[in-house]
XYZ file of C-alpha atoms in Angstrom:
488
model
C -20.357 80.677 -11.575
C -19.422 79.466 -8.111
C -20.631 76.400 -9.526
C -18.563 75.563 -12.124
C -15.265 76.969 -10.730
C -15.803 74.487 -8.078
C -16.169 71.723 -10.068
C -12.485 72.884 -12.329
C -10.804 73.256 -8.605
C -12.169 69.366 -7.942
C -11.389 68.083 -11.803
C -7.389 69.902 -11.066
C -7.348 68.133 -7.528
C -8.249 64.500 -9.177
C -5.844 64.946 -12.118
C -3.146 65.545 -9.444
C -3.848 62.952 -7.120
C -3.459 60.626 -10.083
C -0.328 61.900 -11.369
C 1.535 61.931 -7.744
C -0.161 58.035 -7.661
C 1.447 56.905 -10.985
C 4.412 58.430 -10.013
C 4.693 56.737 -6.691
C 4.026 53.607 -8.724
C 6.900 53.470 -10.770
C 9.286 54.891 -8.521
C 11.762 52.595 -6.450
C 11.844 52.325 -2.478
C 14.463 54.479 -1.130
C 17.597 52.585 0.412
C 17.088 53.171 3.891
C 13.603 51.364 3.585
C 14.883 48.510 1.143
C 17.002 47.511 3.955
C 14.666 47.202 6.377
C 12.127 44.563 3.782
C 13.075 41.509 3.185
C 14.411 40.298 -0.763
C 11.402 37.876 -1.097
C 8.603 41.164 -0.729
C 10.502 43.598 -2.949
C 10.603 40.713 -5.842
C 7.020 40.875 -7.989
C 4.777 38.424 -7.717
C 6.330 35.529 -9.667
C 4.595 34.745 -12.853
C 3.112 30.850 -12.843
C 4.558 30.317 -15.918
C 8.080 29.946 -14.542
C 6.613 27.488 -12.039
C 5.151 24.441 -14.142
C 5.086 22.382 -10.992
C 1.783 24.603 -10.131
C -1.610 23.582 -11.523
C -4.816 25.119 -11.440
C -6.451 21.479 -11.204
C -5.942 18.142 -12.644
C -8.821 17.834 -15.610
C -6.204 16.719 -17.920
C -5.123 14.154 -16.073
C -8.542 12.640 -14.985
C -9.646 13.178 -18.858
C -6.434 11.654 -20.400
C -5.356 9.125 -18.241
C -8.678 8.191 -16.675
C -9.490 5.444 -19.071
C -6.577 3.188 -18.549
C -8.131 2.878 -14.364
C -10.266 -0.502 -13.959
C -12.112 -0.858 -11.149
C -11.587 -4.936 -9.908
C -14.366 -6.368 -7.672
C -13.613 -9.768 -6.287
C -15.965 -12.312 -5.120
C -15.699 -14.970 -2.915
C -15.915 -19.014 -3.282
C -19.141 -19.912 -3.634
C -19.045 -23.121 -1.560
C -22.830 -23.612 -1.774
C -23.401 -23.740 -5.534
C -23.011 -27.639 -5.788
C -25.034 -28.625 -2.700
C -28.665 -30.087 -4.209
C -31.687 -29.220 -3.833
C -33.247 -31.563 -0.569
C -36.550 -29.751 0.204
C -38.874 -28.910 -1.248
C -39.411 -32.455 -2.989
C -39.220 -32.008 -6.727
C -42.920 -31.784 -8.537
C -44.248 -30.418 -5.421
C -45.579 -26.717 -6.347
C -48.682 -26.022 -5.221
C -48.660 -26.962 -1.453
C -50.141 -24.213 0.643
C -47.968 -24.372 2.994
C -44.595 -24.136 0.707
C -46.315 -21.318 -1.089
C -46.316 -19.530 2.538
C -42.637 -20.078 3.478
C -41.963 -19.065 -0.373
C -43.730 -15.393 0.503
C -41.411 -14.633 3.250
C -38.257 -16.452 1.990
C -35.222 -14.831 -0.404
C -35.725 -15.376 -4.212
C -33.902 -18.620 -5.532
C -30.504 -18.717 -5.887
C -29.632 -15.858 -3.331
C -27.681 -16.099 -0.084
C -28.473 -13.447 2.507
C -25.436 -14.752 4.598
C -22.738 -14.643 1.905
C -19.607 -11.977 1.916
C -19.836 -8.746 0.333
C -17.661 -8.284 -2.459
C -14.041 -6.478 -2.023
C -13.314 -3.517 -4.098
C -9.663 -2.727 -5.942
C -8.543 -0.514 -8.470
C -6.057 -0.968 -11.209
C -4.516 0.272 -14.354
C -4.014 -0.872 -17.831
C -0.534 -1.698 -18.844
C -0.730 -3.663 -22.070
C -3.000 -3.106 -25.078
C -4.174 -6.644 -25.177
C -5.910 -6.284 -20.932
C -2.598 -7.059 -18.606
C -3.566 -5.003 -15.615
C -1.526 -4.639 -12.435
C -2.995 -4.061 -9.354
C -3.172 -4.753 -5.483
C -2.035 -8.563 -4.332
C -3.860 -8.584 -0.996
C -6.854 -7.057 -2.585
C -7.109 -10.680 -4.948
C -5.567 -13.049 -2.350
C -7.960 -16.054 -2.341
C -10.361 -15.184 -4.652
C -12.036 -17.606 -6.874
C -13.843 -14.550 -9.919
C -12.555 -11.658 -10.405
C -14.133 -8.620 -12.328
C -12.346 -5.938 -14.117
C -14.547 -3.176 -14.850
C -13.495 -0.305 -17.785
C -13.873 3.412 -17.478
C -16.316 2.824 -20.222
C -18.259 0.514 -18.049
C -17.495 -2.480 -20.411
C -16.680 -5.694 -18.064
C -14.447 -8.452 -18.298
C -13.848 -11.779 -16.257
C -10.511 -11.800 -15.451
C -7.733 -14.140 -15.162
C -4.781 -13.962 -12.479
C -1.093 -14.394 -14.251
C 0.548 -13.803 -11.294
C 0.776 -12.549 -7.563
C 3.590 -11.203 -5.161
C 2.750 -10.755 -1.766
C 6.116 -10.096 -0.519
C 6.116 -6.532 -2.901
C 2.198 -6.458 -3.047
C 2.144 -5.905 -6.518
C -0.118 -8.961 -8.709
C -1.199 -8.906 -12.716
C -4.305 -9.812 -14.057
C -5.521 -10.390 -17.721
C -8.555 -10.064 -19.815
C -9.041 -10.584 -23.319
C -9.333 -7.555 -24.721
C -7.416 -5.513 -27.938
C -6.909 -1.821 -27.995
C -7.062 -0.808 -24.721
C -5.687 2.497 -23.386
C -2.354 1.978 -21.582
C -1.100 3.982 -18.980
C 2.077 5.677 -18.802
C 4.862 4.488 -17.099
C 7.124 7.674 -15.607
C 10.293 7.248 -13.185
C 9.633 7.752 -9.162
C 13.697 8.652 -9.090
C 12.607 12.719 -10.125
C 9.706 12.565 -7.367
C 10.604 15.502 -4.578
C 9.087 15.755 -1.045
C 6.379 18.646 -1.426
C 5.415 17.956 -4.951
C 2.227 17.732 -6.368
C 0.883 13.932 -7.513
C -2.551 12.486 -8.340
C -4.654 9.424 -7.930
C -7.552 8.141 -10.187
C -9.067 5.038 -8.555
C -12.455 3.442 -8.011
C -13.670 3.542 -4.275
C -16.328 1.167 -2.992
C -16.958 0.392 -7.053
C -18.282 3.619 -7.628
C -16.338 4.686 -10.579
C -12.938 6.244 -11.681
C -12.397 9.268 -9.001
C -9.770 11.414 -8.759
C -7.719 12.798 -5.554
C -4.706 14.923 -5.699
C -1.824 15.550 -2.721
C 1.538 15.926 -2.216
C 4.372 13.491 -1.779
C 5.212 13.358 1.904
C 8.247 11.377 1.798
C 9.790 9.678 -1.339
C 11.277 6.656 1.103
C 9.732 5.291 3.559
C 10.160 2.305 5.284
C 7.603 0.566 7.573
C 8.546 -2.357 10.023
C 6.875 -5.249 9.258
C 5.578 -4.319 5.861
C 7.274 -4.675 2.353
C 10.867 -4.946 1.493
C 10.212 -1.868 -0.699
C 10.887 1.649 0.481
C 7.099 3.275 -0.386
C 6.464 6.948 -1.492
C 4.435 8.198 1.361
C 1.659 10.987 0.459
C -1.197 12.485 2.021
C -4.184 11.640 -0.527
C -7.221 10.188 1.115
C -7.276 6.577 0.440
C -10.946 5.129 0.459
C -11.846 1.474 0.385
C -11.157 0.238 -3.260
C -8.299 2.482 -4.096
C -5.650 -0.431 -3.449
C -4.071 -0.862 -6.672
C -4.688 2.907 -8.250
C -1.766 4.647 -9.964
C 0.537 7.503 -8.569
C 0.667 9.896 -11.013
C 2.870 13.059 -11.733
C 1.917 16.281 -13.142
C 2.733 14.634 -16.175
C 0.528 11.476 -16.085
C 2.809 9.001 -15.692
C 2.505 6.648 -13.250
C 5.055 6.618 -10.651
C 3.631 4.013 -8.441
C 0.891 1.924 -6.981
C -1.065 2.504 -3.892
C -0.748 -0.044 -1.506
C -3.484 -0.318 1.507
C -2.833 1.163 4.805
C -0.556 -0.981 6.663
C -2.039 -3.692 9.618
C -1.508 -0.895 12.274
C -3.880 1.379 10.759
C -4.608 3.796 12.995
C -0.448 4.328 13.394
C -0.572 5.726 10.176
C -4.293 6.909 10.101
C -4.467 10.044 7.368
C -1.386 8.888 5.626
C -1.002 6.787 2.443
C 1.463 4.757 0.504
C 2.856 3.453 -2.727
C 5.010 0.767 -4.266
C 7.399 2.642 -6.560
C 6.488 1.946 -10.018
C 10.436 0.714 -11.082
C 10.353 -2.187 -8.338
C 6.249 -2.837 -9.481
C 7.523 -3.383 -13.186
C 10.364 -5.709 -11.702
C 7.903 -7.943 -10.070
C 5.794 -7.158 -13.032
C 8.686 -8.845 -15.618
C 8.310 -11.887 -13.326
C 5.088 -12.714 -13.130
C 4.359 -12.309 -16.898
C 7.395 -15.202 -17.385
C 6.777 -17.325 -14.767
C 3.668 -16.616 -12.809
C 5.418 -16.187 -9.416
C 8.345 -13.998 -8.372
C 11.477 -14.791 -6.278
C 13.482 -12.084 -4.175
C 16.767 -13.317 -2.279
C 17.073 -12.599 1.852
C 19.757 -12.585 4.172
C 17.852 -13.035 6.915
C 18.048 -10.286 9.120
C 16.367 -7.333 10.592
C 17.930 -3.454 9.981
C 17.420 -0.642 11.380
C 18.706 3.563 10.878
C 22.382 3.970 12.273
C 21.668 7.496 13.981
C 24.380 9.921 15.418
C 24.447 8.773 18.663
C 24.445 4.872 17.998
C 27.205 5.391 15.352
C 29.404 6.840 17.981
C 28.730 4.133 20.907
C 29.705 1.612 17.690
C 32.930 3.837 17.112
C 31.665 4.495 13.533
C 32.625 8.331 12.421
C 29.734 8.658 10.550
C 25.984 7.431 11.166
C 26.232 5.186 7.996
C 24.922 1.883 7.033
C 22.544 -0.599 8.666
C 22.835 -1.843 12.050
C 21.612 -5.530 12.559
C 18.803 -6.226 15.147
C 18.183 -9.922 14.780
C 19.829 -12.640 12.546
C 17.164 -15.619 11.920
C 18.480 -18.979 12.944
C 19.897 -21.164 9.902
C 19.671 -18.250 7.397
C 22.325 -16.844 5.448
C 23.776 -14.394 7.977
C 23.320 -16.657 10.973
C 25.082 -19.174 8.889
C 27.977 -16.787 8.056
C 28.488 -15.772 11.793
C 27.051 -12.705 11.889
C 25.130 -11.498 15.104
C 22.810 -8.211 16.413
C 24.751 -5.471 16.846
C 26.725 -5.712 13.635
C 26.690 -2.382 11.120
C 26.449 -3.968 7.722
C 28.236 -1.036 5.721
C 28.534 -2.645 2.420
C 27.504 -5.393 -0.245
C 29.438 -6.190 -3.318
C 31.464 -3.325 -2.815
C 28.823 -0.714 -2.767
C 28.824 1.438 0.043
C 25.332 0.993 2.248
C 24.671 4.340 3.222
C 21.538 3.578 5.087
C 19.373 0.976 5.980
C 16.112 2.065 3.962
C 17.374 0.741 0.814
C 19.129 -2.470 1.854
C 16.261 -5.034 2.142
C 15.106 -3.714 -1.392
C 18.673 -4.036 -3.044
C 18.919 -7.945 -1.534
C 15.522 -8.614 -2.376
C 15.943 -7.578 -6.083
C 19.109 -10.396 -6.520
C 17.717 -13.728 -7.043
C 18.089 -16.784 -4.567
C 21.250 -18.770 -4.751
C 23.049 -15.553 -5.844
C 26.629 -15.036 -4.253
C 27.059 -11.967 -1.894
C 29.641 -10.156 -0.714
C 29.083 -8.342 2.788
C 31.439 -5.750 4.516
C 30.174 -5.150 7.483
C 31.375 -3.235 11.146
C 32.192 -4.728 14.333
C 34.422 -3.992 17.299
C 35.866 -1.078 15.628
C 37.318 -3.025 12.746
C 35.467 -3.759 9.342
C 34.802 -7.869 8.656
C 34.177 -9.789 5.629
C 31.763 -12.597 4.935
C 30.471 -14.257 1.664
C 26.681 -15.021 1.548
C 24.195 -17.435 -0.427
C 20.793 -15.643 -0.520
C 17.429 -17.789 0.322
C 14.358 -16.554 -0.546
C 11.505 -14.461 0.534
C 8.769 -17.098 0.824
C 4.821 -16.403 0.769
C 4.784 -17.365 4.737
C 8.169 -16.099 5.455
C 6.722 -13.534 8.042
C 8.365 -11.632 11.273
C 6.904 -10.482 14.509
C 7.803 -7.011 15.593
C 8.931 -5.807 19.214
C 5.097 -4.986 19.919
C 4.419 -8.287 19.104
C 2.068 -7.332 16.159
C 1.975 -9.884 12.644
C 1.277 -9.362 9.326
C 0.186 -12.232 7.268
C -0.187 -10.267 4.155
C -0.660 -13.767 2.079
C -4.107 -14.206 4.014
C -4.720 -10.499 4.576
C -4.549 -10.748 8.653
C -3.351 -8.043 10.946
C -2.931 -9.736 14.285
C -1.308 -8.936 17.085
C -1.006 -10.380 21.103
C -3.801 -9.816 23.639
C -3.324 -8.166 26.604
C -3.513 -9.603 29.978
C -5.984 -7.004 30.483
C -8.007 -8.182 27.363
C -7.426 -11.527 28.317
C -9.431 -10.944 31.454
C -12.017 -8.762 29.667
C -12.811 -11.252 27.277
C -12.839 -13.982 29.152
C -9.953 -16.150 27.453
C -6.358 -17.754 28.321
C -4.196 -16.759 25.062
C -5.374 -16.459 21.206
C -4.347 -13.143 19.362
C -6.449 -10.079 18.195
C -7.412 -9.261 14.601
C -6.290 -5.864 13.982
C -7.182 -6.160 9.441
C -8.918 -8.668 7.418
C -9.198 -8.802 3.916
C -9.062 -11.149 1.210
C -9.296 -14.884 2.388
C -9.645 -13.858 6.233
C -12.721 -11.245 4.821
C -14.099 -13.866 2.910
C -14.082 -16.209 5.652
C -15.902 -13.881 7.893
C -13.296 -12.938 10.169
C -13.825 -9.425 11.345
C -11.550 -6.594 12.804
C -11.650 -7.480 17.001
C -12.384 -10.993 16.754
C -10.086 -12.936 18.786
C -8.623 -16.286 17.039
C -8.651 -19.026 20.010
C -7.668 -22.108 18.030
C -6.311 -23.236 14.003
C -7.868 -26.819 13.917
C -7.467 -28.025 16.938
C -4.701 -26.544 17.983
C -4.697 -23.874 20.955
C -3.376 -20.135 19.659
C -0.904 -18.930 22.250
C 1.229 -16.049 20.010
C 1.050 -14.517 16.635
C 4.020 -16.346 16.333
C 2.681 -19.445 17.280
C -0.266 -18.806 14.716
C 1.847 -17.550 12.142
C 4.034 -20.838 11.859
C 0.738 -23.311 12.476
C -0.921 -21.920 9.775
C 1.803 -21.493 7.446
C 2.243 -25.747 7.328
C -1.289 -26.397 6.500
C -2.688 -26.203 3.121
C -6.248 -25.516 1.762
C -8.908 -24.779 4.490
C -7.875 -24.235 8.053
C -10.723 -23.997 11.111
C -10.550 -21.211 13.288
C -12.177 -20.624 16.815
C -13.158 -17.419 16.881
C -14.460 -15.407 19.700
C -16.478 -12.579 18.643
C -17.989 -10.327 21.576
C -18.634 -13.713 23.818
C -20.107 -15.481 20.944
C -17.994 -18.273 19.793
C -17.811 -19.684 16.819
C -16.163 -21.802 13.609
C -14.893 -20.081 10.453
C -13.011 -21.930 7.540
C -10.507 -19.975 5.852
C -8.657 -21.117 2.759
C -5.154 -20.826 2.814
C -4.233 -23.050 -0.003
């Protein structure tokens, strides 16, 4: 008996305890303590479904999109195909001592010595095979490769290529193809979620998802375009994939990592995909595209600067450097100038300037307003144009010639005297042509021809008169040696 009413006291004592529980459950905190928690931790937990920017993961993306990514391998001029044959003489097969050198030598036809092919990614954009993709990644190639998501392969065809935006088309012949989706990179946010399908090293479509770090971003030296910065992990071969949204449209194309690439090591970058179908309208037409220049160099107005200029606010875009003989230089205007508007749009900061002359054609008629000794000046402008070599130095006197995928930048005295050497200039990035050519990442460029390399502005404008093959001295860990690079 003890037994059992023991068991009804511990039943009554459970029942309790679960009543008082559900009670405390649905009952509200008294005021005193809701004063003392903050809004955010009284709410309940939000449901997902009133936050559609927040996905589980991106198989509908990969699965829907995926098969308008190519992968685009690029080979080099084969400069060796039309040499003949010299040894052995022809009919002679059966000499023992050929058939010795034949054991240990490479099969016919291969070259042990020859380049390694480059690796891009792209996306479909047309039915009938245009594809857009990365122009550095194609600079100088003589085949290029497009390869589908269903592993059919195509020899492709270049329409046209834009080295000043980065952004080039390619062709196959091909009908029903998937297409991707074109979206609008004006709705991108900082902090929201975006995706990348691309093929790195050739491998395959692979997919990588981030955030967008900064929706415009402007590096010195680089492209007139303001670039979406994110922090996807950009592998070699994933030049040219799309930026997609949560939606699957694309919203621009990744670019490669900048010269300086250990500056902006972890970080990556895209052309937005309205100023990509710009070029894009361009190329298909005419196979080239043109982009008008003042000829000067910008940079942010900040607080402090726009008071020392007498400015009230820190608007508009402060001129560093006017190039002699351009547009600006010939219209008077000088460093230190505050260009504050252009055809009677307010400029209200220097990231989108170079990107709103660049999209006017050469030859067009400008109107500048611009800010000097307290007082706002006039001056009417013809744009020139944004040529393949027109290039600038920066202040750390680092180059980018983008046409022949070079990074270069000054030596050193220090490195001078390391190395062993009285001038020549540092490769920093090679790809395309300079990869090709064999030019590696720390070899040091001593001469173009025969000419002496003093500057990466010396090199920049040498190289930029000569057409077709140039020869470059290159000093490569003592060793010294002759590399052709086409430039034509």
């Amino acid at each position: 008996m003890a037994s059992i009413e023991f068991k009804r006291i511990a039943l009554a004592s459970l029942a309790i305890a679960a009543l008082s529980a559900s009670c405390m459950s649905k009952e509200s905190l008294s005021p005193a303590l809701a004063t003392r928690v903050p809004r955010g931790v009284l709410s309940a937990t939000p449901d997902m479904a009133a936050y559609p920017g927040i996905v589980s993961d991106f198989e509908n993306i990969a699965r829907i999109e995926g098969p308008a990514v190519v992968a685009v391998n690029m080979s080099p001029i084969n400069e060796t195909s039309s040499v003949k044959q010299l040894w052995p003489p022809p009919g002679i097969t059966n000499d023992p001592f050929l058939r010795f050198f034949r054991e240990f030598s490479p099969p016919p036809g291969s070259d042990r010595g020859a380049p390694a092919q480059q690796h891009a990614s792209g996306f479909i954009i047309s039915s009938d095979g245009d594809i857009l993709t990365d122009a550095s990644d194609i600079a100088g190639t003589s085949r290029i490769t497009v390869t589908l998501a269903d592993g059919r392969m195509y020899r492709a065809r270049v329409i046209g290529s834009d080295p000043a935006s980065g952004v080039a088309l390619v062709g196959i012949h091909a009908k029903g193809l998937s297409v991707a989706r074109i979206g609008s990179p004006s709705t991108l946010k900082a902090g929201e979620w975006v995706a990348s399908i691309g093929s790195p090293y050739g491998l395959g479509n692979s997919i990588v998802r981030g955030i967008v770090s900064n929706t415009s971003r402007l590096l010195p030296d680089q492209s007139y375009v303001p670039l979406i910065q994110t922090d996807l992990t950009e592998n070699a071969g994933e030049g040219g994939s799309p930026l997609m949204n949560l939606k699957g449209e694309v919203v621009g194309i990744e670019t490669p990592l900048p010269d300086d690439g250990n500056v902006y090591q972890d970080l990556a970058f895209a052309i937005p995909i309205d100023e990509v179908m710009r070029v894009e309208r361009q190329l298909k037409l005419h196979g080239k595209a043109t982009h008008g220049r003042i000829g000067v160099a910008v940079q942010e107005v900040t607080g402090p600067l726009a008071r020392s200029f007498g400015l009230k606010r820190p608007n508009g875009a402060l001129v560093t450097s006017v190039d002699s003989g351009g547009p600006a230089a010939k219209a008077g205007m000088r460093a230190g100038d505050v260009i504050v508007g252009i055809n009677g749009t307010v400029v209200s900061d220097s990231t989108h300037l170079p990107a709103t002359v660049a999209d006017l054609s050469p030859g067009t008629k400008i109107d500048l307003d611009y800010w000097r000794d307290h007082a706002v000046r006039h001056a009417t402008l013809v744009l020139s144009s944004i040529g393949t070599h027109d290039l600038s130095v920066n202040t750390m006197n680092r180059a980018s010639a983008g046409a022949y995928g070079l990074g270069l930048r000054d030596l050193t005295r220090d490195e001078e005297q390391a190395a062993g050497v009285w001038g020549g200039v540092r490769v920093e990035r090679s790809r395309g042509p300079a990869a090709f050519a064999g030019i590696e990442p720390g070899d040091i460029i001593l001469r173009i021809n025969r000419t002496p390399v003093t500057s990466t502005a010396q090199f920049l404008k040498k190289i930029a008169r000569s057409d077709h093959n140039v020869a470059l001295l290159v000093d490569r860990n003592g060793m010294r040696m002759f590399l052709t690079m086409n430039v034509g």
